[in-house]
PDB file of C-alpha atoms in Angstrom:
ATOM      1  CA  MET R1112     -22.693  -3.238  10.405  1.00 92.00           C
ATOM      2  CA  PHE R1113     -22.126  -6.873   9.396  1.00 96.00           C
ATOM      3  CA  ILE R1114     -18.503  -8.201   9.211  1.00 97.00           C
ATOM      4  CA  LYS R1115     -17.939 -11.913   8.891  1.00 97.00           C
ATOM      5  CA  ASP R1116     -15.785 -13.501  11.536  1.00 97.00           C
ATOM      6  CA  GLY R1117     -12.207 -14.130  10.288  1.00 98.00           C
ATOM      7  CA  SER R1118     -12.304 -11.145   7.872  1.00 98.00           C
ATOM      8  CA  LEU R1119      -9.295  -8.888   7.384  1.00 98.00           C
ATOM      9  CA  ILE R1120     -10.112  -5.204   7.842  1.00 98.00           C
ATOM     10  CA  SER R1121      -8.231  -1.949   7.577  1.00 98.00           C
ATOM     11  CA  TYR R1122      -8.867   1.754   8.374  1.00 98.00           C
ATOM     12  CA  PHE R1123      -5.457   3.350   7.878  1.00 98.00           C
ATOM     13  CA  SER R1124      -3.301   1.406   5.505  1.00 97.00           C
ATOM     14  CA  SER R1125      -4.730   3.300   2.440  1.00 96.00           C
ATOM     15  CA  GLY R1126      -3.641   6.787   1.512  1.00 96.00           C
ATOM     16  CA  PHE R1127      -6.998   7.801  -0.067  1.00 96.00           C
ATOM     17  CA  PRO R1128      -8.374  10.817   1.787  1.00 96.00           C
ATOM     18  CA  SER R1129     -11.520   9.119   3.041  1.00 97.00           C
ATOM     19  CA  HIS R1130      -9.315   6.804   5.118  1.00 98.00           C
ATOM     20  CA  VAL R1131      -7.006   9.613   6.321  1.00 97.00           C
ATOM     21  CA  ARG R1132     -10.188  11.541   7.426  1.00 97.00           C
ATOM     22  CA  VAL R1133     -11.534   8.432   9.181  1.00 98.00           C
ATOM     23  CA  LYS R1134     -14.531   8.089   6.947  1.00 97.00           C
ATOM     24  CA  ALA R1135     -13.895   4.696   5.293  1.00 98.00           C
ATOM     25  CA  ILE R1136     -13.052   1.081   6.083  1.00 98.00           C
ATOM     26  CA  ASP R1137     -11.644  -1.681   3.910  1.00 98.00           C
ATOM     27  CA  ILE R1138     -13.395  -5.057   4.592  1.00 98.00           C
ATOM     28  CA  SER R1139     -12.489  -8.536   3.163  1.00 97.00           C
ATOM     29  CA  SER R1140     -13.956 -12.050   4.058  1.00 97.00           C
ATOM     30  CA  PRO R1141     -12.427 -15.271   5.396  1.00 97.00           C
ATOM     31  CA  ASP R1142     -12.002 -16.745   1.841  1.00 97.00           C
ATOM     32  CA  LEU R1143     -10.629 -13.434   0.395  1.00 96.00           C
ATOM     33  CA  LYS R1144     -13.016 -13.886  -2.533  1.00 97.00           C
ATOM     34  CA  LEU R1145     -16.736 -13.244  -1.696  1.00 98.00           C
ATOM     35  CA  PHE R1146     -18.182 -10.044  -0.314  1.00 98.00           C
ATOM     36  CA  TYR R1147     -20.983  -9.865   2.170  1.00 98.00           C
ATOM     37  CA  SER R1148     -23.155  -6.886   2.359  1.00 97.00           C
ATOM     38  CA  PRO R1149     -22.397  -4.799   5.623  1.00 96.00           C
ATOM     39  CA  VAL R1150     -25.856  -3.288   5.611  1.00 96.00           C
ATOM     40  CA  LYS R1151     -29.421  -3.979   4.475  1.00 96.00           C
ATOM     41  CA  GLY R1152     -31.158  -1.805   1.987  1.00 97.00           C
ATOM     42  CA  GLU R1153     -31.889  -1.141  -1.712  1.00 98.00           C
ATOM     43  CA  ILE R1154     -29.394  -1.116  -4.499  1.00 98.00           C
ATOM     44  CA  VAL R1155     -29.941   2.452  -5.933  1.00 98.00           C
ATOM     45  CA  ASP R1156     -27.036   2.477  -8.301  1.00 98.00           C
ATOM     46  CA  ILE R1157     -24.267   0.427  -9.860  1.00 98.00           C
ATOM     47  CA  VAL R1158     -21.578   2.104 -11.886  1.00 98.00           C
ATOM     48  CA  ARG R1159     -18.731   0.587 -13.808  1.00 98.00           C
ATOM     49  CA  PHE R1160     -15.748   2.896 -14.490  1.00 97.00           C
ATOM     50  CA  GLU R1161     -12.262   2.643 -16.089  1.00 96.00           C
ATOM     51  CA  ILE R1162      -9.156   3.674 -14.209  1.00 94.00           C
ATOM     52  CA  GLY R1163      -6.105   5.380 -15.740  1.00 89.00           C
ATOM     53  CA  ARG R1164      -3.745   4.531 -12.876  1.00 90.00           C
ATOM     54  CA  PRO R1165      -0.725   2.288 -13.011  1.00 86.00           C
ATOM     55  CA  ASN R1166      -0.515  -0.788 -10.788  1.00 89.00           C
ATOM     56  CA  ARG R1167       1.493  -3.933 -11.650  1.00 88.00           C
ATOM     57  CA  PHE R1168      -0.597  -6.080  -9.331  1.00 89.00           C
ATOM     58  CA  SER R1169      -4.009  -5.223 -10.841  1.00 91.00           C
ATOM     59  CA  LYS R1170      -5.973  -7.695 -12.959  1.00 92.00           C
ATOM     60  CA  THR R1171      -8.613  -5.250 -14.360  1.00 95.00           C
ATOM     61  CA  ASN R1172      -8.422  -1.745 -15.690  1.00 95.00           C
ATOM     62  CA  TYR R1173     -11.903  -1.017 -14.251  1.00 96.00           C
ATOM     63  CA  ASP R1174     -13.818  -0.849 -11.056  1.00 97.00           C
ATOM     64  CA  TYR R1175     -17.375  -0.785  -9.804  1.00 98.00           C
ATOM     65  CA  MET R1176     -19.277   1.524  -7.417  1.00 98.00           C
ATOM     66  CA  VAL R1177     -22.376   0.094  -5.715  1.00 98.00           C
ATOM     67  CA  LEU R1178     -24.662   2.347  -3.716  1.00 98.00           C
ATOM     68  CA  ILE R1179     -26.936   0.881  -1.061  1.00 98.00           C
ATOM     69  CA  GLU R1180     -29.562   3.077   0.521  1.00 97.00           C
ATOM     70  CA  ASN R1181     -30.492   1.837   4.036  1.00 93.00           C
ATOM     71  CA  GLU R1182     -33.738   2.170   5.977  1.00 89.00           C
ATOM     72  CA  ASN R1183     -32.629   5.638   7.205  1.00 90.00           C
ATOM     73  CA  ARG R1184     -32.100   6.722   3.499  1.00 93.00           C
ATOM     74  CA  LYS R1185     -28.446   6.999   4.102  1.00 95.00           C
ATOM     75  CA  ARG R1186     -26.320   5.875   1.092  1.00 97.00           C
ATOM     76  CA  ILE R1187     -23.446   3.429   1.636  1.00 98.00           C
ATOM     77  CA  LYS R1188     -20.806   3.478  -1.168  1.00 98.00           C
ATOM     78  CA  ILE R1189     -18.931   0.215  -1.912  1.00 98.00           C
ATOM     79  CA  LEU R1190     -16.001  -0.094  -4.323  1.00 98.00           C
ATOM     80  CA  HIS R1191     -13.761  -2.797  -5.633  1.00 98.00           C
ATOM     81  CA  VAL R1192     -16.546  -5.550  -5.798  1.00 98.00           C
ATOM     82  CA  LEU R1193     -17.891  -7.200  -9.004  1.00 98.00           C
ATOM     83  CA  PRO R1194     -21.627  -7.113  -8.195  1.00 98.00           C
ATOM     84  CA  TRP R1195     -23.939 -10.098  -8.354  1.00 98.00           C
ATOM     85  CA  VAL R1196     -26.963  -7.863  -7.615  1.00 97.00           C
ATOM     86  CA  GLU R1197     -28.900  -5.438  -9.748  1.00 97.00           C
ATOM     87  CA  LYS R1198     -30.163  -1.941  -9.366  1.00 98.00           C
ATOM     88  CA  GLY R1199     -33.535  -1.930  -7.551  1.00 97.00           C
ATOM     89  CA  GLU R1200     -32.804  -5.166  -5.695  1.00 98.00           C
ATOM     90  CA  TYR R1201     -33.153  -5.297  -1.841  1.00 97.00           C
ATOM     91  CA  VAL R1202     -30.293  -6.885  -0.100  1.00 98.00           C
ATOM     92  CA  LYS R1203     -30.082  -8.293   3.512  1.00 97.00           C
ATOM     93  CA  GLU R1204     -27.186  -7.745   5.980  1.00 96.00           C
ATOM     94  CA  GLY R1205     -24.626 -10.440   5.448  1.00 97.00           C
ATOM     95  CA  GLN R1206     -25.861 -11.362   2.012  1.00 97.00           C
ATOM     96  CA  THR R1207     -23.306 -12.370  -0.626  1.00 98.00           C
ATOM     97  CA  ILE R1208     -23.502  -9.565  -3.178  1.00 98.00           C
ATOM     98  CA  GLY R1209     -20.359  -9.989  -5.260  1.00 98.00           C
ATOM     99  CA  GLU R1210     -16.679 -10.916  -5.492  1.00 98.00           C
ATOM    100  CA  PHE R1211     -13.534  -8.818  -4.952  1.00 98.00           C
ATOM    101  CA  LEU R1212     -11.743  -7.233  -7.825  1.00 97.00           C
ATOM    102  CA  GLN R1213      -8.003  -6.571  -8.079  1.00 95.00           C
ATOM    103  CA  THR R1214      -8.152  -3.178  -9.680  1.00 95.00           C
ATOM    104  CA  PRO R1215      -5.525  -0.433 -10.117  1.00 93.00           C
ATOM    105  CA  TYR R1216      -6.816   0.958  -6.829  1.00 94.00           C
ATOM    106  CA  THR R1217      -6.442  -2.283  -4.900  1.00 92.00           C
ATOM    107  CA  GLY R1218      -3.816  -4.451  -6.606  1.00 82.00           C
ATOM    108  CA  GLY R1219      -1.160  -5.566  -4.068  1.00 89.00           C
ATOM    109  CA  ASP R1220      -3.407  -5.031  -1.074  1.00 93.00           C
ATOM    110  CA  PHE R1221      -5.443  -7.844   0.487  1.00 95.00           C
ATOM    111  CA  PRO R1222      -8.613  -8.415  -1.460  1.00 95.00           C
ATOM    112  CA  HIS R1223     -11.294  -6.052  -0.028  1.00 97.00           C
ATOM    113  CA  ALA R1224     -14.280  -3.724  -0.489  1.00 98.00           C
ATOM    114  CA  HIS R1225     -13.899  -0.073   0.268  1.00 98.00           C
ATOM    115  CA  ILE R1226     -16.887   1.251   2.240  1.00 98.00           C
ATOM    116  CA  GLU R1227     -18.022   4.830   2.966  1.00 98.00           C
ATOM    117  CA  GLY R1228     -21.121   6.275   4.474  1.00 96.00           C
ATOM    118  CA  ILE R1229     -21.048   4.241   7.691  1.00 93.00           C
ATOM    119  CA  THR R1230     -20.353   5.540  11.176  1.00 92.00           C
ATOM    120  CA  ILE R1231     -16.805   4.722  12.235  1.00 96.00           C
ATOM    121  CA  ARG R1232     -16.458   3.808  15.860  1.00 95.00           C
ATOM    122  CA  PHE R1233     -13.419   2.127  17.578  1.00 98.00           C
ATOM    123  CA  PRO R1234     -13.724  -0.020  20.659  1.00 98.00           C
ATOM    124  CA  LYS R1235     -11.463   0.362  23.674  1.00 98.00           C
ATOM    125  CA  LEU R1236      -8.472  -1.996  24.238  1.00 98.00           C
ATOM    126  CA  SER R1237      -9.550  -5.257  25.978  1.00 98.00           C
ATOM    127  CA  THR R1238      -6.289  -7.299  25.829  1.00 98.00           C
ATOM    128  CA  TYR R1239      -2.787  -5.992  25.082  1.00 98.00           C
ATOM    129  CA  ARG R1240       0.593  -7.528  24.479  1.00 97.00           C
ATOM    130  CA  ASP R1241       3.464  -6.462  22.287  1.00 97.00           C
ATOM    131  CA  SER R1242       3.226  -8.795  19.287  1.00 98.00           C
ATOM    132  CA  LYS R1243       6.380 -10.572  18.087  1.00 97.00           C
ATOM    133  CA  ILE R1244       5.326 -13.998  16.882  1.00 98.00           C
ATOM    134  CA  GLY R1245       4.303 -14.600  13.161  1.00 98.00           C
ATOM    135  CA  ILE R1246       3.622 -17.529  11.012  1.00 98.00           C
ATOM    136  CA  VAL R1247       4.284 -17.280   7.209  1.00 97.00           C
ATOM    137  CA  HIS R1248       0.864 -18.008   5.828  1.00 95.00           C
ATOM    138  CA  LYS R1249       1.186 -17.432   2.040  1.00 93.00           C
ATOM    139  CA  LYS R1250       4.122 -16.784  -0.152  1.00 94.00           C
ATOM    140  CA  ASP R1251       3.873 -15.047  -3.607  1.00 91.00           C
ATOM    141  CA  LYS R1252       6.619 -14.107  -5.968  1.00 90.00           C
ATOM    142  CA  GLU R1253       6.430 -10.428  -4.898  1.00 91.00           C
ATOM    143  CA  PHE R1254       5.183 -10.657  -1.354  1.00 94.00           C
ATOM    144  CA  PHE R1255       4.481 -12.917   1.513  1.00 96.00           C
ATOM    145  CA  ASP R1256       1.829 -12.831   4.279  1.00 97.00           C
ATOM    146  CA  VAL R1257       2.483 -13.405   7.957  1.00 98.00           C
ATOM    147  CA  ILE R1258      -0.325 -14.024  10.428  1.00 98.00           C
ATOM    148  CA  ILE R1259       0.174 -12.574  13.862  1.00 98.00           C
ATOM    149  CA  LYS R1260      -0.101 -15.147  16.592  1.00 98.00           C
ATOM    150  CA  ASP R1261       0.232 -12.992  19.735  1.00 98.00           C
ATOM    151  CA  PHE R1262      -2.207 -10.261  18.827  1.00 98.00           C
ATOM    152  CA  ALA R1263      -3.773  -7.555  20.954  1.00 98.00           C
ATOM    153  CA  GLU R1264      -7.592  -7.014  21.075  1.00 98.00           C
ATOM    154  CA  ALA R1265      -9.986  -4.164  21.136  1.00 98.00           C
ATOM    155  CA  GLY R1266     -13.537  -5.583  21.182  1.00 98.00           C
ATOM    156  CA  LYS R1267     -13.827  -7.841  18.178  1.00 98.00           C
ATOM    157  CA  LEU R1268     -10.807  -6.170  16.472  1.00 98.00           C
ATOM    158  CA  ARG R1269      -7.506  -7.966  16.609  1.00 98.00           C
ATOM    159  CA  GLY R1270      -4.191  -6.496  15.577  1.00 98.00           C
ATOM    160  CA  LEU R1271      -0.422  -6.238  16.035  1.00 98.00           C
ATOM    161  CA  GLY R1272       0.159  -4.987  19.547  1.00 98.00           C
ATOM    162  CA  CYS R1273       2.103  -1.781  19.427  1.00 97.00           C
ATOM    163  CA  CYS R1274       2.274   1.394  21.491  1.00 98.00           C
ATOM    164  CA  GLY R1275      -0.499   0.313  23.835  1.00 98.00           C
ATOM    165  CA  GLY R1276      -3.028  -0.424  21.084  1.00 98.00           C
ATOM    166  CA  LEU R1277      -3.452  -2.061  17.600  1.00 98.00           C
ATOM    167  CA  LEU R1278      -1.239  -0.892  14.764  1.00 98.00           C
ATOM    168  CA  ASN R1279      -2.894  -0.341  11.347  1.00 98.00           C
ATOM    169  CA  ALA R1280      -0.553   1.139   8.641  1.00 98.00           C
ATOM    170  CA  SER R1281       1.322   0.745   5.434  1.00 98.00           C
ATOM    171  CA  LEU R1282       4.934   1.635   6.166  1.00 97.00           C
ATOM    172  CA  PRO R1283       6.950   3.500   5.056  1.00 97.00           C
ATOM    173  CA  TYR R1284       4.949   3.734   1.824  1.00 97.00           C
ATOM    174  CA  ALA R1285       1.933   5.798   3.042  1.00 97.00           C
ATOM    175  CA  CYS R1286       3.852   7.687   5.716  1.00 98.00           C
ATOM    176  CA  TYR R1287       1.024   7.566   8.285  1.00 98.00           C
ATOM    177  CA  GLY R1288      -0.949   5.073  10.345  1.00 98.00           C
ATOM    178  CA  GLY R1289      -3.222   4.517  13.294  1.00 98.00           C
ATOM    179  CA  ILE R1290      -3.182   3.027  16.746  1.00 98.00           C
ATOM    180  CA  ILE R1291      -6.603   1.743  17.795  1.00 98.00           C
ATOM    181  CA  GLY R1292      -8.032   1.017  21.223  1.00 98.00           C
ATOM    182  CA  GLY R1293      -5.318   2.415  23.487  1.00 98.00           C
ATOM    183  CA  PHE R1294      -2.011   4.300  23.562  1.00 98.00           C
ATOM    184  CA  SER R1295       1.047   3.973  25.872  1.00 97.00           C
ATOM    185  CA  GLY R1296       2.326   7.460  25.081  1.00 95.00           C
ATOM    186  CA  GLN R1297       5.209   6.210  22.919  1.00 95.00           C
ATOM    187  CA  LEU R1298       5.226   6.001  19.171  1.00 97.00           C
ATOM    188  CA  SER R1299       7.901   3.354  19.066  1.00 95.00           C
ATOM    189  CA  PHE R1300       7.585   0.225  16.936  1.00 93.00           C
ATOM    190  CA  TYR R1301      10.220  -2.402  17.874  1.00 95.00           C
ATOM    191  CA  GLY R1302      12.538   0.500  18.758  1.00 94.00           C
ATOM    192  CA  LEU R1303      11.873   2.272  15.520  1.00 96.00           C
ATOM    193  CA  ASN R1304      10.218   5.697  15.564  1.00 97.00           C
ATOM    194  CA  LEU R1305       6.802   5.826  13.993  1.00 98.00           C
ATOM    195  CA  GLY R1306       6.960   9.602  13.619  1.00 97.00           C
ATOM    196  CA  TYR R1307       4.793  12.341  15.044  1.00 98.00           C
ATOM    197  CA  LEU R1308       1.360  12.326  16.750  1.00 98.00           C
ATOM    198  CA  ALA R1309      -1.054  14.064  14.414  1.00 98.00           C
ATOM    199  CA  VAL R1310      -4.626  13.289  15.812  1.00 98.00           C
ATOM    200  CA  LYS R1311      -5.508  11.830  19.225  1.00 97.00           C
ATOM    201  CA  ARG R1312      -9.020  10.760  20.189  1.00 97.00           C
ATOM    202  CA  ARG R1313     -10.368   8.615  23.037  1.00 96.00           C
ATOM    203  CA  THR R1314     -10.073   5.283  21.162  1.00 98.00           C
ATOM    204  CA  TYR R1315      -7.702   5.984  18.379  1.00 98.00           C
ATOM    205  CA  LEU R1316      -4.844   8.132  17.124  1.00 98.00           C
ATOM    206  CA  LEU R1317      -3.179   8.955  13.871  1.00 98.00           C
ATOM    207  CA  PHE R1318       0.586   9.368  13.466  1.00 98.00           C
ATOM    208  CA  GLU R1319       2.545  10.805  10.484  1.00 98.00           C
ATOM    209  CA  GLY R1320       6.072  10.355   9.166  1.00 97.00           C
ATOM    210  CA  LYS R1321       6.463  14.106   8.384  1.00 96.00           C
ATOM    211  CA  LYS R1322       5.065  16.949  10.459  1.00 96.00           C
ATOM    212  CA  ASN R1323       1.822  18.411   9.079  1.00 97.00           C
ATOM    213  CA  LEU R1324       1.454  15.669   6.438  1.00 98.00           C
ATOM    214  CA  LEU R1325      -2.116  14.776   7.351  1.00 98.00           C
ATOM    215  CA  ARG R1326      -3.125  18.403   7.739  1.00 96.00           C
ATOM    216  CA  ASN R1327      -2.007  19.184   4.187  1.00 96.00           C
ATOM    217  CA  TRP R1328      -2.893  15.729   2.720  1.00 97.00           C
ATOM    218  CA  ASP R1329      -5.394  16.933   0.034  1.00 94.00           C
ATOM    219  CA  GLU R1330      -2.968  19.581  -1.230  1.00 92.00           C
ATOM    220  CA  ASP R1331       0.074  17.298  -1.296  1.00 92.00           C
ATOM    221  CA  ALA R1332      -0.046  13.609  -0.674  1.00 96.00           C
ATOM    222  CA  SER R1333      -3.327  12.861  -2.398  1.00 95.00           C
ATOM    223  CA  PHE R1334      -1.735  13.567  -5.778  1.00 94.00           C
ATOM    224  CA  LYS R1335       0.960  10.977  -5.164  1.00 94.00           C
ATOM    225  CA  VAL R1336      -1.673   8.466  -3.954  1.00 94.00           C
ATOM    226  CA  LEU R1337      -3.729   8.929  -7.143  1.00 91.00           C
ATOM    227  CA  ALA R1338      -0.600   8.321  -9.142  1.00 91.00           C
ATOM    228  CA  ASN R1339       0.305   5.274  -7.160  1.00 92.00           C
ATOM    229  CA  LYS R1340       3.503   6.782  -5.877  1.00 93.00           C
ATOM    230  CA  PRO R1341       4.886   6.400  -2.392  1.00 95.00           C
ATOM    231  CA  ILE R1342       4.463   9.221   0.145  1.00 96.00           C
ATOM    232  CA  CYS R1343       7.689   8.586   2.195  1.00 95.00           C
ATOM    233  CA  GLY R1344       9.344   5.370   0.987  1.00 93.00           C
ATOM    234  CA  PHE R1345       9.130   2.008  -0.734  1.00 93.00           C
ATOM    235  CA  ALA R1346       6.363  -0.477  -0.098  1.00 94.00           C
ATOM    236  CA  PHE R1347       7.722  -2.718   2.656  1.00 96.00           C
ATOM    237  CA  MET R1348       4.816  -3.827   4.891  1.00 97.00           C
ATOM    238  CA  GLU R1349       1.037  -3.440   5.250  1.00 97.00           C
ATOM    239  CA  VAL R1350      -0.238  -4.161   8.799  1.00 98.00           C
ATOM    240  CA  VAL R1351      -3.991  -4.961   8.909  1.00 98.00           C
ATOM    241  CA  LEU R1352      -6.555  -6.088  11.461  1.00 98.00           C
ATOM    242  CA  SER R1353      -8.925  -8.935  11.678  1.00 98.00           C
ATOM    243  CA  TYR R1354     -12.383  -9.340  12.955  1.00 98.00           C
ATOM    244  CA  ASN R1355     -12.335 -12.337  15.376  1.00 98.00           C
ATOM    245  CA  GLY R1356      -9.532 -13.897  13.410  1.00 98.00           C
ATOM    246  CA  TYR R1357      -5.809 -13.634  12.881  1.00 98.00           C
ATOM    247  CA  PRO R1358      -4.433 -10.188  11.913  1.00 98.00           C
ATOM    248  CA  MET R1359      -1.854 -10.025   9.171  1.00 98.00           C
ATOM    249  CA  ILE R1360       1.294  -8.298   7.898  1.00 98.00           C
ATOM    250  CA  ARG R1361       1.956  -8.349   4.148  1.00 97.00           C
ATOM    251  CA  PHE R1362       5.705  -7.974   3.429  1.00 97.00           C
ATOM    252  CA  PHE R1363       6.406  -6.798  -0.102  1.00 95.00           C
ATOM    253  CA  LEU R1364       9.604  -8.901  -0.382  1.00 92.00           C
ATOM    254  CA  ASN R1365      10.606 -11.934  -2.308  1.00 87.00           C
ATOM    255  CA  ASP R1366      12.593 -13.472   0.538  1.00 81.00           C
ATOM    256  CA  ILE R1367      14.103 -16.946  -0.321  1.00 83.00           C
ATOM    257  CA  ASN R1368      14.807 -17.535   3.320  1.00 88.00           C
ATOM    258  CA  VAL R1369      11.173 -17.800   4.380  1.00 92.00           C
ATOM    259  CA  ASN R1370       8.781 -20.646   3.602  1.00 94.00           C
ATOM    260  CA  GLU R1371       5.012 -21.159   4.257  1.00 96.00           C
ATOM    261  CA  GLY R1372       4.573 -22.466   7.747  1.00 97.00           C
ATOM    262  CA  ASP R1373       7.766 -20.886   9.172  1.00 97.00           C
ATOM    263  CA  GLU R1374       7.550 -19.165  12.518  1.00 97.00           C
ATOM    264  CA  ILE R1375       9.398 -15.871  12.566  1.00 96.00           C
ATOM    265  CA  ASP R1376      10.253 -13.177  15.165  1.00 97.00           C
ATOM    266  CA  ILE R1377       8.422 -10.204  13.605  1.00 97.00           C
ATOM    267  CA  SER R1378      10.386  -7.605  15.573  1.00 96.00           C
ATOM    268  CA  GLU R1379      13.797  -9.052  14.528  1.00 96.00           C
ATOM    269  CA  PHE R1380      12.701  -9.492  10.915  1.00 95.00           C
ATOM    270  CA  ILE R1381      11.555  -5.870  10.637  1.00 96.00           C
ATOM    271  CA  ARG R1382      14.582  -4.393  12.299  1.00 95.00           C
ATOM    272  CA  ASN R1383      16.999  -6.465  10.221  1.00 93.00           C
ATOM    273  CA  ARG R1384      15.465  -5.049   6.980  1.00 93.00           C
ATOM    274  CA  LEU R1385      14.633  -1.516   7.949  1.00 93.00           C
ATOM    275  CA  GLY R1386      17.755  -0.826   9.975  1.00 91.00           C
ATOM    276  CA  SER R1387      17.550   2.013  12.499  1.00 91.00           C
ATOM    277  CA  LYS R1388      14.751   4.076  10.705  1.00 93.00           C
ATOM    278  CA  ILE R1389      11.334   3.513   9.088  1.00 96.00           C
ATOM    279  CA  TYR R1390      11.352   6.694   7.013  1.00 94.00           C
TER     280      TYR R1390
END
């Protein structure tokens, strides 16, 4: 699968069931505008659809689904991209095929394409350190982005070093998250409890803020996700990975005390605003 160096990516910061079931990935690009095809194949369908879901960050009330059939006749589903290609066209791996949309499904997140139909594999941890140093990269009226300077690595994935691996989550909003590449045996984030271990595999694990939340996701949490409502708490931070670039935290705060270019202690910043508990 093609991912352009410097792209932000995420597996577990979304509450949609395909992410919770480890069947989807969100991929951006270095400029956060253009989308490059992760696979080669034929465009077999393009569907535009309207969305009746509230989101104050969205800029459209519609989205697109693009289906690519690869050489093994497997269909790859792509969402949140305004396509520059047409049905019946053959695309190459890495070809620019559209631009990101800010829809009611994605508004507030980093611009990305949602991709399903690919095989999800996680690399083993290659370099670890507990991340603490961040640089304020971009400041908006409702959020600001912090790039993580002292990241941990698992193959070409880079992320915030936590718990012996790379943290990927939206907390406390989505009430779950993942640790990729390794695990120290402790679900502790700057002294704050991340919750309960829900799924443990060789190269990743999932944690949950409430016991059995993931097991019952489709019967409970999914309805809140579709209505754009929090599972456990307010939107505070989204921690995402990068592919051979700098990973990022988006803080949903309008903080007058931070400016673009400032260096911050991430651990101190989070503890000061969350207090003694995440959930």
